Amino acid sequence: MKRIAVLTSGGDAPGMNAAIRAVVRAASYYNIEVYGVERGYMGLIEGDLHMMSRRNVSDTIQRGGTILRTARCPEFNTYEGRKKAAESLANRNIEGLVVIGGDGSFRGANDFYNDFGVKTVGIPGTIDNDLGYTDRTIGFDTAVNTALNAINNLRDTMSSHERVVIVQVMGRHSGQIALHAGLAGGAEVILVPEHTVDFDDVASVLNRGTAVGKTSGIVVLAEGACPLEEAMTEIKTRTGLSLRSTVLGYIQRGGSPTMADRVLASKLGIRAVQLLKENKGGVVVGSKGDDVIEMPIAEALAVKPAFDEALYEQAKMLSL
Ligand code: ADP
Ligand code: F6P
């Protein structure tokens, strides 16, 4: 393969730039030309792509966001939209496409491969860590550490004022960010979509905390577990505690990627290019322990995201 393209799609995640950089530089290493596509599948449909060199990715490994920008593109869900995108590539003799994104972006990459034979390779980039086939997605570690810093700050002020705070974190339908940030932040309670929220139970934990001398508390609420307003009302009614709330929101999506995310992005970017060099497509790369793995996209999407039940129980064991 002599010419490939790379794009970022769906929600951005810290480390996407490190992945783009790895793709561009690995391609250059193997004498493969690489095009950057602006705004994900949207730029592909509109033909908004440009050649990239090693220098175009200088000074980017430490930056959050994505230098190629990203978008959600409903038109790519249609056959006609994907046909236009395939023409953009064919017009430039581009044979392979690296897609950095989440499960939606991977579905698009799979359709693109099946419909037009475009060799696609997916790199998992999302803060949610909600792709079951890979231990980690790029951006998760940074997002958890961002949430953790916020929890540390909240603990200071909650402790001074003897208050309890409900801190809402992202993750869509996944409780992974909540679980890891909650455990690492010493949260009294962690609420995740993988478990039905039982407010009697929450109140009993917080009241027990008060009984054993705790004067402040942190409740980490995954956005997919239940609405924040409901949690505020139900906990206030049952405990009478001085209660506050904070929504972390998009703060978790930005920021300089951690070492773990930069290393993961670099390894996966290189492997993606190697697969295209071997003329493979319709696959994703990921991580299992320290190993880089690959598998067909459809197979990867069929793996249910696993929730670490043991870690969830351990967090409870240590919370009071
Ligand atoms: P993420 O990749 O982070 O999960 P989305 O679910 O928003 O983000 O998907 C990103 C983009 O991928 C969508 O805007 C669309 O262009 C494309 N996409 C999502 N699902 C499909 C699908 N079933 N078929 C084709 N393209 C899809
Ligand atoms: O998938 C990443 C994510 O940040 C989720 O955690 C969150 O639910 C969603 O994207 C927010 O999406 P949007 O950028 O469309 O508001």
mmCIF file of N, CA and C and ligand atoms in Angstrom, residues 9-11 41 72-74 76-77 82 101-105 107-108 111, ligand 1:
data_model
loop_
_atom_site.group_PDB
_atom_site.id
_atom_site.type_symbol
_atom_site.label_atom_id
_atom_site.label_comp_id
_atom_site.label_asym_id
_atom_site.label_seq_id
_atom_site.Cartn_x
_atom_site.Cartn_y
_atom_site.Cartn_z
ATOM 1 N N SER A 9 -12.905 10.696 14.743
ATOM 2 C CA SER A 9 -14.360 10.737 14.585
ATOM 3 C C SER A 9 -15.048 10.554 15.942
ATOM 4 N N GLY A 10 -16.267 11.109 16.066
ATOM 5 C CA GLY A 10 -17.020 10.990 17.319
ATOM 6 C C GLY A 10 -16.457 11.945 18.371
ATOM 7 N N GLY A 11 -16.679 11.635 19.644
ATOM 8 C CA GLY A 11 -16.188 12.508 20.726
ATOM 9 C C GLY A 11 -14.673 12.505 20.765
ATOM 10 N N TYR A 41 -15.673 11.682 9.251
ATOM 11 C CA TYR A 41 -16.318 11.211 8.024
ATOM 12 C C TYR A 41 -16.887 12.377 7.198
ATOM 13 N N ARG A 72 -19.614 14.449 14.317
ATOM 14 C CA ARG A 72 -20.553 13.337 14.147
ATOM 15 C C ARG A 72 -21.206 13.601 12.795
ATOM 16 N N CYS A 73 -21.334 12.584 11.977
ATOM 17 C CA CYS A 73 -21.738 12.786 10.583
ATOM 18 C C CYS A 73 -22.836 11.802 10.185
ATOM 19 N N PRO A 74 -24.112 12.189 10.377
ATOM 20 C CA PRO A 74 -25.221 11.283 10.058
ATOM 21 C C PRO A 74 -25.193 10.807 8.608
ATOM 22 N N PHE A 76 -22.857 9.753 6.858
ATOM 23 C CA PHE A 76 -22.018 8.561 6.663
ATOM 24 C C PHE A 76 -22.784 7.281 7.021
ATOM 25 N N ASN A 77 -23.897 7.437 7.747
ATOM 26 C CA ASN A 77 -24.731 6.270 8.062
ATOM 27 C C ASN A 77 -25.471 5.773 6.823
ATOM 28 N N ARG A 82 -21.480 7.207 2.191
ATOM 29 C CA ARG A 82 -20.238 6.415 2.186
ATOM 30 C C ARG A 82 -19.674 6.318 0.766
ATOM 31 N N GLY A 101 -11.493 6.511 16.839
ATOM 32 C CA GLY A 101 -12.786 6.893 17.401
ATOM 33 C C GLY A 101 -13.367 5.795 18.267
ATOM 34 N N GLY A 102 -14.664 5.901 18.539
ATOM 35 C CA GLY A 102 -15.335 4.944 19.410
ATOM 36 C C GLY A 102 -16.151 3.936 18.610
ATOM 37 N N ASP A 103 -17.124 3.299 19.273
ATOM 38 C CA ASP A 103 -17.860 2.202 18.625
ATOM 39 C C ASP A 103 -18.642 2.662 17.405
ATOM 40 N N GLY A 104 -19.221 3.863 17.455
ATOM 41 C CA GLY A 104 -19.960 4.379 16.294
ATOM 42 C C GLY A 104 -19.033 4.529 15.097
ATOM 43 N N SER A 105 -17.886 5.110 15.334
ATOM 44 C CA SER A 105 -16.902 5.298 14.258
ATOM 45 C C SER A 105 -16.459 3.952 13.689
ATOM 46 N N ARG A 107 -18.335 1.237 13.622
ATOM 47 C CA ARG A 107 -19.449 0.714 12.799
ATOM 48 C C ARG A 107 -19.355 1.294 11.403
ATOM 49 N N GLY A 108 -19.063 2.604 11.349
ATOM 50 C CA GLY A 108 -18.893 3.269 10.053
ATOM 51 C C GLY A 108 -17.741 2.650 9.277
ATOM 52 N N ASP A 111 -18.824 -0.720 7.840
ATOM 53 C CA ASP A 111 -19.713 -0.564 6.679
ATOM 54 C C ASP A 111 -18.894 -0.142 5.454
HETATM 55 P P1 ADP B 1 -18.087 7.352 18.672
HETATM 56 O O1 ADP B 1 -17.261 6.897 17.539
HETATM 57 O O2 ADP B 1 -17.312 8.169 19.660
HETATM 58 O O3 ADP B 1 -18.872 6.218 19.308
HETATM 59 P P2 ADP B 1 -20.535 8.236 17.370
HETATM 60 O O4 ADP B 1 -21.352 7.094 17.892
HETATM 61 O O5 ADP B 1 -21.154 9.587 17.394
HETATM 62 O O6 ADP B 1 -19.147 8.401 18.122
HETATM 63 O O7 ADP B 1 -20.129 7.880 15.871
HETATM 64 C C1 ADP B 1 -19.287 8.732 15.121
HETATM 65 C C2 ADP B 1 -19.697 8.717 13.669
HETATM 66 O O8 ADP B 1 -19.547 7.398 13.130
HETATM 67 C C3 ADP B 1 -21.154 9.056 13.387
HETATM 68 O O9 ADP B 1 -21.405 10.439 13.390
HETATM 69 C C4 ADP B 1 -21.329 8.457 11.998
HETATM 70 O O10 ADP B 1 -20.741 9.300 11.022
HETATM 71 C C5 ADP B 1 -20.501 7.196 12.084
HETATM 72 N N1 ADP B 1 -21.359 6.037 12.423
HETATM 73 C C6 ADP B 1 -21.885 5.718 13.620
HETATM 74 N N2 ADP B 1 -22.645 4.605 13.548
HETATM 75 C C7 ADP B 1 -22.620 4.217 12.250
HETATM 76 C C8 ADP B 1 -23.217 3.150 11.514
HETATM 77 N N3 ADP B 1 -24.004 2.229 12.117
HETATM 78 N N4 ADP B 1 -22.980 3.072 10.180
HETATM 79 C C9 ADP B 1 -22.189 3.976 9.571
HETATM 80 N N5 ADP B 1 -21.600 5.018 10.211
HETATM 81 C C10 ADP B 1 -21.807 5.134 11.518
#
